[in-house]
């Protein structure tokens, strides 16, 4: 998919989901003052779909598929009852390890469970891809799972440093 099409898709996706809330915008959140690291006000905090769309538009990725509430547990092992908002993508063909997402948990306990689940998933993916596509293993070198209050975000991609900056919001 060309970068222009990726960017257009990301813009349209972001526009369609602009009314959703992001990590730190939820008044029930454990994040103090409603701000995410690097954000100065609630208006500066991007929603989970906005962050995922921005990442998809800025990092070179294989063809990606959106994770939905219906397949969230199947693909990532996360129960939808534990989240109030999320957006995630995985490699559509399964041939590459690329995947990333942002999850707003219903509480701190759920966020810790999501973080642990994603850490386990990364280890399983690392084991799977070391023999399947060894040329892709560099994507695991600096992949990450981070938690900020009730928000959990992760990425396995070609530019995990940029992914972390984008997904932090």
C-alpha positions as a Python dict, from the first residue, in 0.01 Angstrom:
ca = {
    (1, 'X'): (0, 0, 0),
    (2, 'X'): (145, 339, -92),
    (3, 'X'): (225, 597, 174),
    (4, 'X'): (-39, 831, 28),
    (5, 'X'): (-310, 568, 65),
    (6, 'X'): (-187, 486, 418),
    (7, 'X'): (-199, 851, 515),
    (8, 'X'): (-545, 901, 362),
    (9, 'X'): (-671, 591, 540),
    (10, 'X'): (-524, 714, 867),
    (11, 'X'): (-679, 1059, 825),
    (12, 'X'): (-1022, 916, 745),
    (13, 'X'): (-999, 666, 1030),
    (14, 'X'): (-896, 941, 1270),
    (15, 'X'): (-1173, 1173, 1156),
    (16, 'X'): (-1436, 903, 1197),
    (17, 'X'): (-1323, 827, 1551),
    (18, 'X'): (-1235, 1179, 1667),
    (19, 'X'): (-1510, 1184, 1928),
    (20, 'X'): (-1367, 897, 2129),
    (21, 'X'): (-1165, 965, 2442),
    (22, 'X'): (-799, 891, 2498),
    (23, 'X'): (-593, 776, 2792),
    (24, 'X'): (-616, 1038, 3059),
    (25, 'X'): (-939, 1192, 2932),
    (26, 'X'): (-1149, 949, 3133),
    (27, 'X'): (-1249, 1107, 3465),
    (28, 'X'): (-1242, 760, 3625),
    (29, 'X'): (-879, 718, 3521),
    (30, 'X'): (-596, 671, 3768),
    (31, 'X'): (-383, 914, 3565),
    (32, 'X'): (-333, 1218, 3786),
    (33, 'X'): (-476, 1544, 3649),
    (34, 'X'): (-598, 1363, 3336),
    (35, 'X'): (-271, 1416, 3151),
    (36, 'X'): (-51, 1165, 2977),
    (37, 'X'): (325, 1197, 2983),
    (38, 'X'): (423, 1478, 2749),
    (39, 'X'): (70, 1623, 2728),
    (40, 'X'): (-7, 1962, 2876),
    (41, 'X'): (-386, 1946, 2889),
    (42, 'X'): (-676, 1715, 2818),
    (43, 'X'): (-717, 1884, 2479),
    (44, 'X'): (-364, 1766, 2390),
    (45, 'X'): (-440, 1399, 2467),
    (46, 'X'): (-518, 1195, 2157),
    (47, 'X'): (-764, 907, 2160),
    (48, 'X'): (-647, 549, 2115),
    (49, 'X'): (-770, 538, 1752),
    (50, 'X'): (-598, 870, 1676),
    (51, 'X'): (-266, 742, 1809),
    (52, 'X'): (-290, 414, 1620),
    (53, 'X'): (-384, 593, 1297),
    (54, 'X'): (-91, 833, 1340),
    (55, 'X'): (149, 544, 1390),
    (56, 'X'): (11, 364, 1085),
    (57, 'X'): (69, 678, 877),
    (58, 'X'): (426, 738, 994),
    (59, 'X'): (589, 396, 1022),
    (60, 'X'): (650, 159, 732),
    (61, 'X'): (428, -144, 793),
    (62, 'X'): (310, -451, 607),
    (63, 'X'): (-61, -473, 528),
    (64, 'X'): (-233, -438, 866),
    (65, 'X'): (-569, -556, 1000),
    (66, 'X'): (-770, -381, 1269),
    (67, 'X'): (-831, -573, 1589),
    (68, 'X'): (-1200, -544, 1682),
    (69, 'X'): (-1391, -608, 2003),
    (70, 'X'): (-1507, -936, 1846),
    (71, 'X'): (-1155, -1068, 1786),
    (72, 'X'): (-963, -889, 2064),
    (73, 'X'): (-944, -1197, 2286),
    (74, 'X'): (-869, -1431, 1996),
    (75, 'X'): (-578, -1224, 1864),
    (76, 'X'): (-436, -1059, 2176),
    (77, 'X'): (-582, -1252, 2469),
    (78, 'X'): (-747, -942, 2618),
    (79, 'X'): (-1103, -950, 2752),
    (80, 'X'): (-1310, -662, 2614),
    (81, 'X'): (-1483, -617, 2953),
    (82, 'X'): (-1151, -492, 3093),
    (83, 'X'): (-1127, -197, 2856),
    (84, 'X'): (-1328, 117, 2797),
    (85, 'X'): (-1150, 208, 2473),
    (86, 'X'): (-886, 55, 2250),
    (87, 'X'): (-738, 54, 1907),
    (88, 'X'): (-493, -206, 1778),
    (89, 'X'): (-361, -345, 1452),
    (90, 'X'): (-179, -666, 1363),
    (91, 'X'): (-12, -785, 1043),
    (92, 'X'): (-297, -898, 818),
    (93, 'X'): (-112, -1195, 673),
    (94, 'X'): (62, -1303, 992),
    (95, 'X'): (387, -1323, 796),
    (96, 'X'): (546, -1033, 987),
    (97, 'X'): (550, -967, 1362),
    (98, 'X'): (425, -609, 1330),
    (99, 'X'): (149, -511, 1572),
    (100, 'X'): (66, -226, 1805),
    (101, 'X'): (-214, -84, 2013),
    (102, 'X'): (-345, 145, 2284),
    (103, 'X'): (-583, 19, 2554),
    (104, 'X'): (-770, 223, 2815),
    (105, 'X'): (-850, -16, 3098),
    (106, 'X'): (-1152, 13, 3325),
    (107, 'X'): (-922, 35, 3629),
    (108, 'X'): (-563, -3, 3740),
    (109, 'X'): (-594, -375, 3808),
    (110, 'X'): (-725, -437, 3456),
    (111, 'X'): (-444, -223, 3312),
    (112, 'X'): (-184, -433, 3494),
    (113, 'X'): (-346, -752, 3359),
    (114, 'X'): (-346, -613, 3004),
    (115, 'X'): (21, -517, 3036),
    (116, 'X'): (110, -866, 3157),
    (117, 'X'): (-94, -1027, 2877),
    (118, 'X'): (82, -816, 2613),
    (119, 'X'): (425, -890, 2760),
    (120, 'X'): (347, -1263, 2736),
    (121, 'X'): (224, -1218, 2380),
    (122, 'X'): (546, -1046, 2277),
    (123, 'X'): (749, -1336, 2416),
    (124, 'X'): (532, -1588, 2228),
    (125, 'X'): (564, -1383, 1908),
    (126, 'X'): (941, -1362, 1954),
    (127, 'X'): (957, -1744, 1980),
    (128, 'X'): (731, -1786, 1677),
    (129, 'X'): (915, -1547, 1445),
    (130, 'X'): (1274, -1644, 1534),
    (131, 'X'): (1246, -1947, 1304),
    (132, 'X'): (957, -1834, 1081),
    (133, 'X'): (1099, -1499, 966),
    (134, 'X'): (1441, -1450, 1127),
    (135, 'X'): (1504, -1137, 917),
    (136, 'X'): (1222, -967, 1110),
    (137, 'X'): (1371, -1030, 1456),
    (138, 'X'): (1523, -680, 1473),
    (139, 'X'): (1169, -553, 1537),
    (140, 'X'): (1180, -721, 1878),
    (141, 'X'): (1505, -552, 1983),
    (142, 'X'): (1332, -245, 2124),
    (143, 'X'): (966, -343, 2120),
    (144, 'X'): (779, -240, 2433),
    (145, 'X'): (474, -257, 2656),
    (146, 'X'): (417, 47, 2876),
    (147, 'X'): (152, 141, 3128),
    (148, 'X'): (56, 495, 3226),
    (149, 'X'): (-226, 483, 3482),
    (150, 'X'): (-513, 296, 3317),
    (151, 'X'): (-357, 325, 2972),
    (152, 'X'): (-144, 47, 2823),
    (153, 'X'): (29, 73, 2487),
    (154, 'X'): (267, -152, 2296),
    (155, 'X'): (438, -196, 1962),
    (156, 'X'): (643, -438, 1760),
    (157, 'X'): (747, -263, 1440),
    (158, 'X'): (1038, -133, 1235),
    (159, 'X'): (1062, 192, 1437),
    (160, 'X'): (966, 120, 1797),
    (161, 'X'): (1120, 445, 1921),
    (162, 'X'): (888, 652, 1700),
    (163, 'X'): (601, 417, 1789),
    (164, 'X'): (655, 481, 2161),
    (165, 'X'): (655, 858, 2109),
    (166, 'X'): (331, 843, 1910),
    (167, 'X'): (146, 594, 2126),
    (168, 'X'): (226, 777, 2451),
    (169, 'X'): (-6, 1043, 2317),
}
